[in-house]
mmCIF file with all atom_site columns, C-alpha atoms in Angstrom:
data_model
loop_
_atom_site.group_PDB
_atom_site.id
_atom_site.type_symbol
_atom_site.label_atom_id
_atom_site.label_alt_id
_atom_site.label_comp_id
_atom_site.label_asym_id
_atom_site.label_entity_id
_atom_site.label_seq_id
_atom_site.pdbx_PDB_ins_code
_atom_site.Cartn_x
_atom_site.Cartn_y
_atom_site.Cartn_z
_atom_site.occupancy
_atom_site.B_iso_or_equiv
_atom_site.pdbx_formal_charge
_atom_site.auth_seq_id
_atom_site.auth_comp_id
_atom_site.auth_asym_id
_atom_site.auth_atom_id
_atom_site.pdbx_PDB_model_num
ATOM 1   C CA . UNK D 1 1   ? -10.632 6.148   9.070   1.00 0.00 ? 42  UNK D CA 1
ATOM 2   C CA . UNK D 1 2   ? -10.942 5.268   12.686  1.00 0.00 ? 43  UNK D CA 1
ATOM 3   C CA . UNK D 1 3   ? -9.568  2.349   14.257  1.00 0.00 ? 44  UNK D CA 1
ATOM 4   C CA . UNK D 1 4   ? -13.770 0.970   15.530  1.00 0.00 ? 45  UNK D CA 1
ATOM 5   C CA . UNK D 1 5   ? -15.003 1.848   12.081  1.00 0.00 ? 46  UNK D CA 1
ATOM 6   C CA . UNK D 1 6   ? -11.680 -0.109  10.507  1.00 0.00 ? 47  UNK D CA 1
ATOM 7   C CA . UNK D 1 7   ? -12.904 -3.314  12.532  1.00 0.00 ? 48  UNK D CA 1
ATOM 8   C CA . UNK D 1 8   ? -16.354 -2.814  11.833  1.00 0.00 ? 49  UNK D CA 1
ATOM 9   C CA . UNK D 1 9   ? -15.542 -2.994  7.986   1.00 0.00 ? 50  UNK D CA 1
ATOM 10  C CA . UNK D 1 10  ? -13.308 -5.784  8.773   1.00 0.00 ? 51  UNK D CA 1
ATOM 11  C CA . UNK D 1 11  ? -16.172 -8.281  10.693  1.00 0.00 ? 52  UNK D CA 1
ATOM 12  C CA . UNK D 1 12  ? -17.894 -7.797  7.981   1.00 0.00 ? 53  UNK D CA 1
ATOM 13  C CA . UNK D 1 13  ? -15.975 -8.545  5.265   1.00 0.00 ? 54  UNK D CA 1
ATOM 14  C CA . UNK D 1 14  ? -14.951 -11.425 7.248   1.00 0.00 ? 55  UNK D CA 1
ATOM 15  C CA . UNK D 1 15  ? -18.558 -12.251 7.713   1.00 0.00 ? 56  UNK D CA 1
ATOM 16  C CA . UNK D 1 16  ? -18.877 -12.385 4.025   1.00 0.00 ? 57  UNK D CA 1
ATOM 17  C CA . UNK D 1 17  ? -16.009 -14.483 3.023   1.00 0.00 ? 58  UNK D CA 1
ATOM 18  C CA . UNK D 1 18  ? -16.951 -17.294 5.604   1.00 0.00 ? 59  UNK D CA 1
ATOM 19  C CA . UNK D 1 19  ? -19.773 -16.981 4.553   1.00 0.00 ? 60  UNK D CA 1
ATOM 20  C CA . UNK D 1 20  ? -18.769 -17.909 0.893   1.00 0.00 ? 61  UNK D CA 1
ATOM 21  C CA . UNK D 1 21  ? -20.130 -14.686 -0.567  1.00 0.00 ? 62  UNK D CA 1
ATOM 22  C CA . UNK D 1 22  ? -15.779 -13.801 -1.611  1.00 0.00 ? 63  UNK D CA 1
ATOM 23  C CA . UNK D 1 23  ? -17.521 -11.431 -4.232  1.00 0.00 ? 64  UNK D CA 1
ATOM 24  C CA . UNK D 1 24  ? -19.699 -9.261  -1.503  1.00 0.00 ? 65  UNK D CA 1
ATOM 25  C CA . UNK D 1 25  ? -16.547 -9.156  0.577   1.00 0.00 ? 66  UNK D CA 1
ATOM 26  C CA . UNK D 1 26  ? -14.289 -8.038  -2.076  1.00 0.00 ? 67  UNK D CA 1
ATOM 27  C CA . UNK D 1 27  ? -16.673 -5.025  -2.539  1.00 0.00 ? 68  UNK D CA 1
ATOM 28  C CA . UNK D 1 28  ? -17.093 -3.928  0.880   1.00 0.00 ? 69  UNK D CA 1
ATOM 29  C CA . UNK D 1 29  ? -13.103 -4.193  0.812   1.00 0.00 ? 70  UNK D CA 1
ATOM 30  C CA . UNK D 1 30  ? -12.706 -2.238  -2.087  1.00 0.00 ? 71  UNK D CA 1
ATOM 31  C CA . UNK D 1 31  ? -15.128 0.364   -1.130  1.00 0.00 ? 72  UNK D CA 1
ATOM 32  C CA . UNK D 1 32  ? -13.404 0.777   2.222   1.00 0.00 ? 73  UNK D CA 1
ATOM 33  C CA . UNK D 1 33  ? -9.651  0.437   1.111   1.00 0.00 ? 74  UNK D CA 1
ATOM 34  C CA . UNK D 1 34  ? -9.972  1.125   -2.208  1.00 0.00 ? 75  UNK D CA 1
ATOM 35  C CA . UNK D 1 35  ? -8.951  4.864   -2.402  1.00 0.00 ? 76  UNK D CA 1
ATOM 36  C CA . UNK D 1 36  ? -5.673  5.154   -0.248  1.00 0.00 ? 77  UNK D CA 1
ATOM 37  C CA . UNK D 1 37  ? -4.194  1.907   -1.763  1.00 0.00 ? 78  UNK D CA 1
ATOM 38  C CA . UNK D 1 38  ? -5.010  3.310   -5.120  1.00 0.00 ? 79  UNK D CA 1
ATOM 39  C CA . UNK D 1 39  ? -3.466  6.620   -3.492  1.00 0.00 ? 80  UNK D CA 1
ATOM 40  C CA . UNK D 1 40  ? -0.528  4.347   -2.233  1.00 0.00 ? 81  UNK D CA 1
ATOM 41  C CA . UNK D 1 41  ? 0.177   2.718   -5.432  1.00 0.00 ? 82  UNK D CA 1
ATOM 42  C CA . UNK D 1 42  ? -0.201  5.773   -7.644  1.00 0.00 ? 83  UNK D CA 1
ATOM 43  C CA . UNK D 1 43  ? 2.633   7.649   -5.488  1.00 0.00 ? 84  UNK D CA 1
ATOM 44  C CA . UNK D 1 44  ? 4.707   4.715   -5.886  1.00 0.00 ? 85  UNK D CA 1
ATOM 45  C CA . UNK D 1 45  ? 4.585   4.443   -10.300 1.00 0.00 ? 86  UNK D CA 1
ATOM 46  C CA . UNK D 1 46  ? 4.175   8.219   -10.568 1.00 0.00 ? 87  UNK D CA 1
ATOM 47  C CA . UNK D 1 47  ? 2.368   7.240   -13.735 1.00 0.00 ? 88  UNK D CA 1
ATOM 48  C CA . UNK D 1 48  ? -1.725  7.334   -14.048 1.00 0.00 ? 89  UNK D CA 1
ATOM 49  C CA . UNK D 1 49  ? -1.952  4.117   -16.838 1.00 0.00 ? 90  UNK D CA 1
ATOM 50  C CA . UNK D 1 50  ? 0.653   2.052   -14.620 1.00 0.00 ? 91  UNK D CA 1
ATOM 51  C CA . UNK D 1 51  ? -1.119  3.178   -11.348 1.00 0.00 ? 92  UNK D CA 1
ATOM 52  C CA . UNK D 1 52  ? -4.486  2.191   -12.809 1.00 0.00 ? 93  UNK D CA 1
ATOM 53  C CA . UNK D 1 53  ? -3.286  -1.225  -13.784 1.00 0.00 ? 94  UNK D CA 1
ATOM 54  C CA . UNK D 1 54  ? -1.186  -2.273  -10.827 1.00 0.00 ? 95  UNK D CA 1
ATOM 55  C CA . UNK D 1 55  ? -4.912  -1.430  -9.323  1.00 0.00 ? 96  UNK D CA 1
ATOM 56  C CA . UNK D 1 56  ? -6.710  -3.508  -11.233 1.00 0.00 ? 97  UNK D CA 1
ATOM 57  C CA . UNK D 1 57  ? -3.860  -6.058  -10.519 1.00 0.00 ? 98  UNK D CA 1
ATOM 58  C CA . UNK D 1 58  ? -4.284  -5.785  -6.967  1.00 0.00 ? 99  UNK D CA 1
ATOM 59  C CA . UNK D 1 59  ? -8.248  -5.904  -6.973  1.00 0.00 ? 100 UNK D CA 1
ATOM 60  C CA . UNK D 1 60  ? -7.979  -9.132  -9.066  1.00 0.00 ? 101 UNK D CA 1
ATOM 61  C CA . UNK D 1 61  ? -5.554  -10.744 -6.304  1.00 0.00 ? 102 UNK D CA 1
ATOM 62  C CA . UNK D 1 62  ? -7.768  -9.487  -3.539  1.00 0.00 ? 103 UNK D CA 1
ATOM 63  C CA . UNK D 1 63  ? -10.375 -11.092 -4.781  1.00 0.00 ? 104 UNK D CA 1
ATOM 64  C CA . UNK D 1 64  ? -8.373  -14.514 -5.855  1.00 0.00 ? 105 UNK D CA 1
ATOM 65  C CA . UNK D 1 65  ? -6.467  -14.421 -2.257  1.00 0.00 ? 106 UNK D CA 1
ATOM 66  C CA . UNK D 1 66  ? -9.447  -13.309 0.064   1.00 0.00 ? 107 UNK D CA 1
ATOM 67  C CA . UNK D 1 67  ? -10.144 -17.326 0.278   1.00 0.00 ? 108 UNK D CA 1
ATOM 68  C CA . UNK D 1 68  ? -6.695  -17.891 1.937   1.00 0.00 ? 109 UNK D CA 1
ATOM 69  C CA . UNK D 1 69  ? -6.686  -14.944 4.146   1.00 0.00 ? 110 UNK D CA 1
ATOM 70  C CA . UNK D 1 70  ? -5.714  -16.402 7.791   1.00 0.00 ? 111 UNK D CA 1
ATOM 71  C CA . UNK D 1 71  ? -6.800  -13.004 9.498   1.00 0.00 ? 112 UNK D CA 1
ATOM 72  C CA . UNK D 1 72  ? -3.490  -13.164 11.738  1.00 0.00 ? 113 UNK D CA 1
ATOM 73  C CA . UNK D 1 73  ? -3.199  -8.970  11.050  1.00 0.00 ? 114 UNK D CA 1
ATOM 74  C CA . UNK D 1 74  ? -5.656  -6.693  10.289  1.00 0.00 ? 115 UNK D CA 1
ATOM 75  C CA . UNK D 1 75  ? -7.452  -6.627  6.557   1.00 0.00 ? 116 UNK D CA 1
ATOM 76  C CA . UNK D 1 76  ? -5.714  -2.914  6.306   1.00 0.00 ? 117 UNK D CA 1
ATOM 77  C CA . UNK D 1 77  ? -2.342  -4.436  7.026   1.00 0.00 ? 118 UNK D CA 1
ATOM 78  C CA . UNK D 1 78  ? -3.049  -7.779  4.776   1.00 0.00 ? 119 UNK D CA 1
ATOM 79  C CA . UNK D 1 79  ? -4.686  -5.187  1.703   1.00 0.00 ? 120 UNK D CA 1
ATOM 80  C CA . UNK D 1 80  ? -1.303  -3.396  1.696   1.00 0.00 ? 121 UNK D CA 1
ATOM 81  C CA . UNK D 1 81  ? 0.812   -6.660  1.775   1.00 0.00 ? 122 UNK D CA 1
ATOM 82  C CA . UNK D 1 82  ? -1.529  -7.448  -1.882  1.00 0.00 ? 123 UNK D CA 1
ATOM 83  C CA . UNK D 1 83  ? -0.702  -3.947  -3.101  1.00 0.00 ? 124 UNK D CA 1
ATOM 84  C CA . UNK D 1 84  ? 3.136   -4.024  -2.754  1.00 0.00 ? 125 UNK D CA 1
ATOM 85  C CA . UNK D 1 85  ? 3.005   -7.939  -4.388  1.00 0.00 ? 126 UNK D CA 1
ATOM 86  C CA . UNK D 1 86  ? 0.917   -6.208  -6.959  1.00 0.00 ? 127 UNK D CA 1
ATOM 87  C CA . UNK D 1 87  ? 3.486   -3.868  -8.070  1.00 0.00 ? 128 UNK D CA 1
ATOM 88  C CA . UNK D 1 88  ? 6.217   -5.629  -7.425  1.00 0.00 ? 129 UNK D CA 1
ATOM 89  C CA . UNK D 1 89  ? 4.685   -8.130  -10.225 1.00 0.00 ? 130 UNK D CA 1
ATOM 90  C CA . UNK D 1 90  ? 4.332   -5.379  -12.454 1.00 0.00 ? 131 UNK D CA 1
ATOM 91  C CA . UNK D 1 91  ? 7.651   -3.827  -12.058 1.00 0.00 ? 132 UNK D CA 1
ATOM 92  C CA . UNK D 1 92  ? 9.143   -7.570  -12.813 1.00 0.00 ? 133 UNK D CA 1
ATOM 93  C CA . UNK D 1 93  ? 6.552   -8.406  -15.516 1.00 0.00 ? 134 UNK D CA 1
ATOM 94  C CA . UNK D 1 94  ? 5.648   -5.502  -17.498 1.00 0.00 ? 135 UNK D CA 1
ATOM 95  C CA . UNK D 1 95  ? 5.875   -6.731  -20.779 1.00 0.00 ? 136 UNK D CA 1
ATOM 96  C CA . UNK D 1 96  ? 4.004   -9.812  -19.837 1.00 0.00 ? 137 UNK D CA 1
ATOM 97  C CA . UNK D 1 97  ? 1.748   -7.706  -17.798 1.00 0.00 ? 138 UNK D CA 1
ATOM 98  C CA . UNK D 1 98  ? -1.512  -7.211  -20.458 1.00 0.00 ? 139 UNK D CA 1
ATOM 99  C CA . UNK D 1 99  ? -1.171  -11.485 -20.511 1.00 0.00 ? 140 UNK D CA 1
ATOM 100 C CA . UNK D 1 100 ? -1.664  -11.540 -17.131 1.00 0.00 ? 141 UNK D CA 1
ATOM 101 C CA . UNK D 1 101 ? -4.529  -9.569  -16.091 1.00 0.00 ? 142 UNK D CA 1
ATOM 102 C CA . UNK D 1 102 ? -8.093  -11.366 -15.661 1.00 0.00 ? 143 UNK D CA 1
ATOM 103 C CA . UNK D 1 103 ? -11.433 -9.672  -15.701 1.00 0.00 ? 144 UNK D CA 1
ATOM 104 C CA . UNK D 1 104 ? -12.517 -9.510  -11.676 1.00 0.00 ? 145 UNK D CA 1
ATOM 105 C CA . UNK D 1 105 ? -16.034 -11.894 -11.565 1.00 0.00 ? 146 UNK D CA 1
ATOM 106 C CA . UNK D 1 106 ? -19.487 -11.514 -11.385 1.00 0.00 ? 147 UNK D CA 1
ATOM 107 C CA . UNK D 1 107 ? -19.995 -9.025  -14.695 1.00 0.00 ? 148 UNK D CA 1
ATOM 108 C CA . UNK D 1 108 ? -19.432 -5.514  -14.095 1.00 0.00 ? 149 UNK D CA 1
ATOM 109 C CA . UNK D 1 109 ? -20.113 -5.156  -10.370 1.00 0.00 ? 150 UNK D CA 1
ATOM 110 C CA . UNK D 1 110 ? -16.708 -5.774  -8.980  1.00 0.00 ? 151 UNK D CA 1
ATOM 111 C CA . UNK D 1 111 ? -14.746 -3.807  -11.607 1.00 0.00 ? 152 UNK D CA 1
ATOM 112 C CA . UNK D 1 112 ? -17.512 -1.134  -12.096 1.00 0.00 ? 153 UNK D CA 1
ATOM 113 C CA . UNK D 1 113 ? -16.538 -0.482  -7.557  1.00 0.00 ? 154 UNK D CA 1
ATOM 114 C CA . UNK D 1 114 ? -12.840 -1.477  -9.248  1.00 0.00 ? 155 UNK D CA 1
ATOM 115 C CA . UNK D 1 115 ? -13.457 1.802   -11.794 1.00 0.00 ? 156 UNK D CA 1
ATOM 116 C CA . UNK D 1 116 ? -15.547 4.146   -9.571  1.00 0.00 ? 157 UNK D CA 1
ATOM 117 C CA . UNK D 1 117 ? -12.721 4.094   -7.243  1.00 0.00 ? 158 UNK D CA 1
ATOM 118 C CA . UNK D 1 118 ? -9.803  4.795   -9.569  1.00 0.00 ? 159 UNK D CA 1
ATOM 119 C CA . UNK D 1 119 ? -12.088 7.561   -11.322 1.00 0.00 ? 160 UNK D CA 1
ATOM 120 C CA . UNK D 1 120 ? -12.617 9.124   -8.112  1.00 0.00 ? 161 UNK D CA 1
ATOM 121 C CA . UNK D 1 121 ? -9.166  8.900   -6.418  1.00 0.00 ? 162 UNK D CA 1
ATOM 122 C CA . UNK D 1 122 ? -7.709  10.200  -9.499  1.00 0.00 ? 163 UNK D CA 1
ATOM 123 C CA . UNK D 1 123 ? -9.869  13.563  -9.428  1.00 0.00 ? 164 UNK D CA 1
ATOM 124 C CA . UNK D 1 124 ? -8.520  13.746  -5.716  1.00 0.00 ? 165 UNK D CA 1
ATOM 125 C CA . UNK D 1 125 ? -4.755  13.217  -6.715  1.00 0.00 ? 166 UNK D CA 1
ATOM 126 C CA . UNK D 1 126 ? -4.784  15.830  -9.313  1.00 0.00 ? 167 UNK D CA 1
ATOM 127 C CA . UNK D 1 127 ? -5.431  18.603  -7.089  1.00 0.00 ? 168 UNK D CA 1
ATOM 128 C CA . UNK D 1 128 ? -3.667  17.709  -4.135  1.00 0.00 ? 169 UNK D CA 1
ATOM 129 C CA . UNK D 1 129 ? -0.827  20.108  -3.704  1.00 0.00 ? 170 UNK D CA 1
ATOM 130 C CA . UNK D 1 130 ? 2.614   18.759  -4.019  1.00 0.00 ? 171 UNK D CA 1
ATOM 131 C CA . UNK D 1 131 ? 4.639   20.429  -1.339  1.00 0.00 ? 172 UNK D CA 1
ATOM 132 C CA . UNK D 1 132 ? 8.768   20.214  -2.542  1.00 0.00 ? 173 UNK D CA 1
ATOM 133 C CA . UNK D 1 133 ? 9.023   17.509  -0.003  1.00 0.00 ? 174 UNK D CA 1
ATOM 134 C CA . UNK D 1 134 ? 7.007   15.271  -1.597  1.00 0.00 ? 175 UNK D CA 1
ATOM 135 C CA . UNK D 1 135 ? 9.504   15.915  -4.879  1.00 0.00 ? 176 UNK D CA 1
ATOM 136 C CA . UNK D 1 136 ? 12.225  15.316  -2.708  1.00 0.00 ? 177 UNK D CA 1
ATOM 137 C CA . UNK D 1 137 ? 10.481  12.096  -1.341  1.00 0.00 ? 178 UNK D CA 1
ATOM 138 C CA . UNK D 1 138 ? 9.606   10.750  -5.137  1.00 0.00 ? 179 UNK D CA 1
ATOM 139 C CA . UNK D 1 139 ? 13.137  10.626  -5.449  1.00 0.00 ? 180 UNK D CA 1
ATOM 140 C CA . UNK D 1 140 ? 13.668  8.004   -3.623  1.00 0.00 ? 181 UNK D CA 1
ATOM 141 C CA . UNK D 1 141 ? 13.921  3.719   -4.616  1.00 0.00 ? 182 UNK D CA 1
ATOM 142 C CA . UNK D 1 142 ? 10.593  2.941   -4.729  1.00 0.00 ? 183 UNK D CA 1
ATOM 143 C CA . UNK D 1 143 ? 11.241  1.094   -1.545  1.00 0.00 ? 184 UNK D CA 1
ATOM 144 C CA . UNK D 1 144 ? 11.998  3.528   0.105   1.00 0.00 ? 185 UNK D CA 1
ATOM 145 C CA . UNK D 1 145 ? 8.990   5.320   -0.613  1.00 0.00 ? 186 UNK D CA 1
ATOM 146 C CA . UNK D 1 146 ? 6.866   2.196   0.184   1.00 0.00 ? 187 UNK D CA 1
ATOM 147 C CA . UNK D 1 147 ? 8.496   2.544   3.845   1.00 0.00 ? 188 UNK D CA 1
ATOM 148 C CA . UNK D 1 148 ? 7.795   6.366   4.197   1.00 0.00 ? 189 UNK D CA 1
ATOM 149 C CA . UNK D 1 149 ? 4.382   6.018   2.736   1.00 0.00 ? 190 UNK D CA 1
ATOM 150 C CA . UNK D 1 150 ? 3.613   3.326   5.198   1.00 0.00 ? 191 UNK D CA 1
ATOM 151 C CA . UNK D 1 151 ? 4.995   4.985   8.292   1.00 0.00 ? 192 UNK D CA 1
ATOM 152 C CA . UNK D 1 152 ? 4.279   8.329   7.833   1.00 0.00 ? 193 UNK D CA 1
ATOM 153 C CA . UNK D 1 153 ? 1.358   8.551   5.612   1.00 0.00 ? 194 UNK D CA 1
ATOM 154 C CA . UNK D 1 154 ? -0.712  5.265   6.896   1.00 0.00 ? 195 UNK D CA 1
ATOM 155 C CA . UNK D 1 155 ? 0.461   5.678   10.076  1.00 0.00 ? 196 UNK D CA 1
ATOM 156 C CA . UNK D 1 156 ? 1.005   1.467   10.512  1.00 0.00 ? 197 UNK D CA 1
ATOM 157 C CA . UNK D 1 157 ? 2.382   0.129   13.236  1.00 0.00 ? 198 UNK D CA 1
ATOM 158 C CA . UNK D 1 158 ? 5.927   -1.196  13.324  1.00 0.00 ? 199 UNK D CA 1
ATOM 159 C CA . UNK D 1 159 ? 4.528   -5.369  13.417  1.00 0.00 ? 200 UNK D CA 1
ATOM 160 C CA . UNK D 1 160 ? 2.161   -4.441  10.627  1.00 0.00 ? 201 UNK D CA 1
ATOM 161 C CA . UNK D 1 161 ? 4.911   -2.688  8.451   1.00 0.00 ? 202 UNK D CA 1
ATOM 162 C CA . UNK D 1 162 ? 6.909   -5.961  9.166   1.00 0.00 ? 203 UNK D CA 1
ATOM 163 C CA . UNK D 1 163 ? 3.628   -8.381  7.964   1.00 0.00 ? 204 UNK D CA 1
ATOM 164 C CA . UNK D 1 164 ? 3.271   -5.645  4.570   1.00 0.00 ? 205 UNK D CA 1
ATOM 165 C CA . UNK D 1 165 ? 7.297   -5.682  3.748   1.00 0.00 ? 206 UNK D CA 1
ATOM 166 C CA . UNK D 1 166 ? 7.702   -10.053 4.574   1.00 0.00 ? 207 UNK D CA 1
ATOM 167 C CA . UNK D 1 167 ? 4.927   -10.284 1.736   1.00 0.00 ? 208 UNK D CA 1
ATOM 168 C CA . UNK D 1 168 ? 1.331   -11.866 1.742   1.00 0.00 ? 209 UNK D CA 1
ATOM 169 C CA . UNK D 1 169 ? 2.608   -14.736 -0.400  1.00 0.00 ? 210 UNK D CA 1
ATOM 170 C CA . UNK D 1 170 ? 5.693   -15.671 2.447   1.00 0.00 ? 211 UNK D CA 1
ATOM 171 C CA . UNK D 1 171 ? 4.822   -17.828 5.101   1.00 0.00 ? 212 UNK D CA 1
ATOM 172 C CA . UNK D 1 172 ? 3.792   -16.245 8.238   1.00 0.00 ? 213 UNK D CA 1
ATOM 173 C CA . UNK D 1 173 ? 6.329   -14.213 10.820  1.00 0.00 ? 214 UNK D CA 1
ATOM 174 C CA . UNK D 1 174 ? 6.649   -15.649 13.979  1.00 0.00 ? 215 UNK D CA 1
ATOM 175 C CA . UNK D 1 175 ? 6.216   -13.715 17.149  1.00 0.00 ? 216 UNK D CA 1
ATOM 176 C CA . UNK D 1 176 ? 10.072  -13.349 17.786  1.00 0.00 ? 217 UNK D CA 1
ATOM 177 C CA . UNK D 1 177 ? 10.449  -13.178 13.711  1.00 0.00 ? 218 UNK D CA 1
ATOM 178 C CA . UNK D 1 178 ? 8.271   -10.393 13.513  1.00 0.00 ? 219 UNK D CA 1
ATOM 179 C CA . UNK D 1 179 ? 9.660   -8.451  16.525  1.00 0.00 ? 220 UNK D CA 1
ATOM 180 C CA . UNK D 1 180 ? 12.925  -8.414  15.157  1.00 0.00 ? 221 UNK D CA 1
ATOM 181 C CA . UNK D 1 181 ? 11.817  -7.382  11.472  1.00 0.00 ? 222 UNK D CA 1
ATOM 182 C CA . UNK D 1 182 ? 10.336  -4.444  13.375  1.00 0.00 ? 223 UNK D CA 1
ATOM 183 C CA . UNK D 1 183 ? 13.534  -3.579  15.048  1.00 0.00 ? 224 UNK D CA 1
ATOM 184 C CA . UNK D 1 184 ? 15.477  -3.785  11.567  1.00 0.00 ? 225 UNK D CA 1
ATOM 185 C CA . UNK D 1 185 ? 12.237  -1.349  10.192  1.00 0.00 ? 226 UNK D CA 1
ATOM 186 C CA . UNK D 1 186 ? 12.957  1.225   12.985  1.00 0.00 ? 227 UNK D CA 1
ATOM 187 C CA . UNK D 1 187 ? 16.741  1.264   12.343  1.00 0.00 ? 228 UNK D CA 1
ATOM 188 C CA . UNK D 1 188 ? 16.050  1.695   8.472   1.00 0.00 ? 229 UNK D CA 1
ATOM 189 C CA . UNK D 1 189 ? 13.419  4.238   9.067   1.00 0.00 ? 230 UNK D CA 1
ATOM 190 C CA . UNK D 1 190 ? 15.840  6.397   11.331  1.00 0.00 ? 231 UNK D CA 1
ATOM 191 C CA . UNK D 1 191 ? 18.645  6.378   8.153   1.00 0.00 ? 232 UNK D CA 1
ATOM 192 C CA . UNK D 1 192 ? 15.867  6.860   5.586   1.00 0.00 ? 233 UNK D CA 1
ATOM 193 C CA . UNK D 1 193 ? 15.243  10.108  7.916   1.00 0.00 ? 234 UNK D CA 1
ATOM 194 C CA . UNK D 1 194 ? 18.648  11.323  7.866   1.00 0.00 ? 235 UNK D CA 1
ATOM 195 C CA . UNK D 1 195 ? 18.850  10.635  4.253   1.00 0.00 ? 236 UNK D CA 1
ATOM 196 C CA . UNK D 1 196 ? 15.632  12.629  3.393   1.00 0.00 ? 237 UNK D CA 1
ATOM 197 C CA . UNK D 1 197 ? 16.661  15.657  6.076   1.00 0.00 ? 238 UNK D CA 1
ATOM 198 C CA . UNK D 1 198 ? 20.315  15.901  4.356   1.00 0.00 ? 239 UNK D CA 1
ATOM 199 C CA . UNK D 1 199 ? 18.290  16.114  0.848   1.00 0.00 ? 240 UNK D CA 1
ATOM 200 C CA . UNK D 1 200 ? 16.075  19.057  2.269   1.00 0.00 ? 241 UNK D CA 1
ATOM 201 C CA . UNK D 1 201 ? 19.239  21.034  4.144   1.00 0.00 ? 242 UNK D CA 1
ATOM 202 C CA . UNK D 1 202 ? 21.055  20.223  0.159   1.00 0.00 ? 243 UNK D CA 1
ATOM 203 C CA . UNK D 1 203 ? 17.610  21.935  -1.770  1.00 0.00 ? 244 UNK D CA 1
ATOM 204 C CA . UNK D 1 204 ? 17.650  24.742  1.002   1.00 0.00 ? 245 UNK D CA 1
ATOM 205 C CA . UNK D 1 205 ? 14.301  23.513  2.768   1.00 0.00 ? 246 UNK D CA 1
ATOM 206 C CA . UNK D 1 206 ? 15.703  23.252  5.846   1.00 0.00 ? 247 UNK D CA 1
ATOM 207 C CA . UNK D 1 207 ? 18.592  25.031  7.784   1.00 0.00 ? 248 UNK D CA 1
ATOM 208 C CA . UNK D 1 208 ? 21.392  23.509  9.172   1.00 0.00 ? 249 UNK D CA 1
ATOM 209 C CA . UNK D 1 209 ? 22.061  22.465  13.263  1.00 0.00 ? 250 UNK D CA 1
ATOM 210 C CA . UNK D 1 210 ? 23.879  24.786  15.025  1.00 0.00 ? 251 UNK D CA 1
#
């Protein structure tokens, strides 16, 4: 998705929630979002039930934490901050995890958007090719993957990866805070490279320097 279409999306959901319509927002968010943070969270659990559920987890908080939002990154950056806390709770929780989830509002409309995008990212992820990178990559700590998926696949921005990684529910980086989190991203990024190239010369997928 372009970067003008991105802040289009975002005025309006924006629009919406100060507005006081949180339920119209959440939809348009979902819509918009919805399939590369289910995409995001799937390659993360590796598991279709767990991915579906750390979804639904995430589209409940969305909807609970839209309110609170203080629009100091983008709704991209701030929707990925929600899915990391999402799974995060899960991986802690997950025998308290069918406790905690709560129906989204407003009858079926939120969670039928909720279900039409899980139903159709799903039919998307099973026939996407797996290349032996990507095995290589799923070996990784899950955070670890989080930072690859982030950089590489999403394409966010070193600040932004700093905002998703400090965690919606933390108070806000500073300016100087948040520069230097990106610095420490960078330098973790570079090692996670080496680490991932040295796995690939190991499996024979690439050669080694001369």
């Amino acid at each position: 998705m372009e970067a003008d279409k991105r802040r289009t999306i975002d005025a309006d959901i924006r629009r919406l929630a100060e507005g006081g319509d949180i339920g119209a927002a959440t939809s348009v968010a979902l819509r918009a979002y919805g399939p590369e943070i289910f995409e995001f969270v799937a390659a993360l659990h590796r598991n279709e039930t767990d991915a579906s559920e750390v979804f639904s987890l995430f589209a409940e908080k969305l909807w609970k934490s839209l309110p609170s939002f203080r629009w100091d990154a983008s709704f991209r950056t701030w929707a990925y901050a929600v899915a990391r806390t999402s799974s995060l709770d899960f991986r802690r929780a997950e025998k308290r995890r069918a406790a905690r989830v709560v129906p989204l509002p407003e009858g079926s409309a939120l969670s039928a958007i909720e279900a039409e995008v899980r139903t159709v990212t799903r039919s998307y992820l099973r026939t996407e090719r797996r290349d032996r990178f990507a095995e290589l990559r799923a070996r990784l700590p899950p955070e670890e993957q989080e930072l690859l998926m982030l950089r590489v696949d999403r394409q966010l921005s070193w600040d932004d990866l700093a905002v998703v990684l400090h965690g919606e529910d933390a108070p806000p980086l500073g300016a100087d805070e948040r520069k230097r989190a990106a610095a420490r991203l960078r330098k973790r990024f570079q090692h996670l490279k080496e680490k991932l190239y040295e796995m690939g010369r190991r499996e024979g997928l690439v050669g080694d320097e001369n």
